[in-house]
PDB file of C-alpha atoms in Angstrom:
ATOM      1  CA  MET A  89       0.000   0.000   0.000  1.00  0.00           C
ATOM      2  CA  ARG A  90       1.158   3.457  -0.744  1.00  0.00           C
ATOM      3  CA  VAL A  91       1.286   6.174   1.867  1.00  0.00           C
ATOM      4  CA  PHE A  92      -1.547   8.180   0.295  1.00  0.00           C
ATOM      5  CA  GLU A  93      -3.804   5.088   0.266  1.00  0.00           C
ATOM      6  CA  LEU A  94      -3.139   4.556   3.957  1.00  0.00           C
ATOM      7  CA  GLY A  95      -3.793   8.239   4.630  1.00  0.00           C
ATOM      8  CA  THR A  96      -7.101   8.057   2.764  1.00  0.00           C
ATOM      9  CA  ILE A  97      -8.201   5.065   4.845  1.00  0.00           C
ATOM     10  CA  VAL A  98      -7.328   6.904   8.065  1.00  0.00           C
ATOM     11  CA  ILE A  99      -9.269   9.989   6.965  1.00  0.00           C
ATOM     12  CA  VAL A 100     -12.334   7.903   6.052  1.00  0.00           C
ATOM     13  CA  LEU A 101     -12.218   6.091   9.414  1.00  0.00           C
ATOM     14  CA  LEU A 102     -11.957   9.390  11.313  1.00  0.00           C
ATOM     15  CA  ALA A 103     -14.843  10.879   9.339  1.00  0.00           C
ATOM     16  CA  GLY A 104     -16.954   7.807  10.119  1.00  0.00           C
ATOM     17  CA  ALA A 105     -16.156   8.099  13.830  1.00  0.00           C
ATOM     18  CA  ASN A 106     -17.114  11.777  13.816  1.00  0.00           C
ATOM     19  CA  LEU A 107     -20.383  10.976  12.039  1.00  0.00           C
ATOM     20  CA  LEU A 108     -21.255   8.296  14.595  1.00  0.00           C
ATOM     21  CA  ASP A 109     -20.478  10.702  17.441  1.00  0.00           C
ATOM     22  CA  TRP A 110     -22.692  13.376  15.851  1.00  0.00           C
ATOM     23  CA  VAL A 111     -25.592  10.928  15.401  1.00  0.00           C
ATOM     24  CA  ALA A 112     -25.257   9.767  19.015  1.00  0.00           C
ATOM     25  CA  GLY A 113     -25.350  13.397  20.182  1.00  0.00           C
ATOM     26  CA  LYS A 114     -28.553  14.053  18.215  1.00  0.00           C
ATOM     27  CA  ALA A 115     -30.203  10.961  19.708  1.00  0.00           C
ATOM     28  CA  LYS A 116     -29.957  12.299  23.275  1.00  0.00           C
ATOM     29  CA  ALA A 117     -33.172  13.725  24.682  1.00  0.00           C
ATOM     30  CA  ALA A 118     -33.331  17.466  25.135  1.00  0.00           C
ATOM     31  CA  PRO A 119     -33.289  18.602  28.762  1.00  0.00           C
ATOM     32  CA  GLN A 120     -36.659  19.481  30.241  1.00  0.00           C
ATOM     33  CA  ALA A 121     -37.524  23.097  30.993  1.00  0.00           C
ATOM     34  CA  GLN A 122     -36.899  24.133  34.584  1.00  0.00           C
ATOM     35  CA  CYS A 123     -38.999  26.557  36.636  1.00  0.00           C
ATOM     36  CA  LEU A 124     -37.995  28.395  39.787  1.00  0.00           C
ATOM     37  CA  VAL A 125     -40.524  27.856  42.563  1.00  0.00           C
ATOM     38  CA  GLN A 126     -40.681  30.465  45.330  1.00  0.00           C
ATOM     39  CA  ALA A 127     -42.608  30.058  48.563  1.00  0.00           C
ATOM     40  CA  LYS A 128     -42.596  31.141  52.193  1.00  0.00           C
ATOM     41  CA  LEU A 129     -42.365  28.759  55.091  1.00  0.00           C
ATOM     42  CA  PRO A 130     -44.802  29.117  58.013  1.00  0.00           C
ATOM     43  CA  ASP A 131     -42.144  31.080  59.912  1.00  0.00           C
ATOM     44  CA  GLY A 132     -41.980  33.585  57.015  1.00  0.00           C
ATOM     45  CA  SER A 133     -38.576  32.601  55.609  1.00  0.00           C
ATOM     46  CA  PRO A 134     -38.375  32.389  51.810  1.00  0.00           C
ATOM     47  CA  VAL A 135     -37.635  29.126  49.997  1.00  0.00           C
ATOM     48  CA  GLN A 136     -36.585  28.711  46.350  1.00  0.00           C
ATOM     49  CA  ARG A 137     -35.960  25.576  44.305  1.00  0.00           C
ATOM     50  CA  TRP A 138     -35.892  24.457  40.678  1.00  0.00           C
ATOM     51  CA  ARG A 139     -38.290  21.840  39.304  1.00  0.00           C
ATOM     52  CA  VAL A 140     -39.544  20.627  35.927  1.00  0.00           C
ATOM     53  CA  CYS A 141     -42.142  23.043  34.482  1.00  0.00           C
ATOM     54  CA  THR A 142     -45.710  21.920  33.906  1.00  0.00           C
ATOM     55  CA  GLN A 143     -47.188  22.131  30.409  1.00  0.00           C
ATOM     56  CA  ASP A 144     -49.388  25.069  31.498  1.00  0.00           C
ATOM     57  CA  GLU A 145     -46.341  27.019  32.725  1.00  0.00           C
ATOM     58  CA  ILE A 146     -44.521  26.408  29.453  1.00  0.00           C
ATOM     59  CA  ILE A 147     -47.525  27.623  27.451  1.00  0.00           C
ATOM     60  CA  ALA A 148     -47.939  30.693  29.677  1.00  0.00           C
ATOM     61  CA  THR A 149     -44.346  31.812  29.143  1.00  0.00           C
ATOM     62  CA  THR A 150     -44.158  31.380  25.363  1.00  0.00           C
TER      63      THR A 150
END
């Protein structure tokens, strides 16, 4: 085999690996939207936390 033939094979293999990596990245599920929930405890102190948004909250903010 000549050097350029070997180089071509290496390039094709690398391109195939990059294509597989790209396809695998597209197959991952998109992260769910997060909403900040704010409330007050009975003693009056504020509490905040993140949680997955409901469908109604997503519709209301778009």
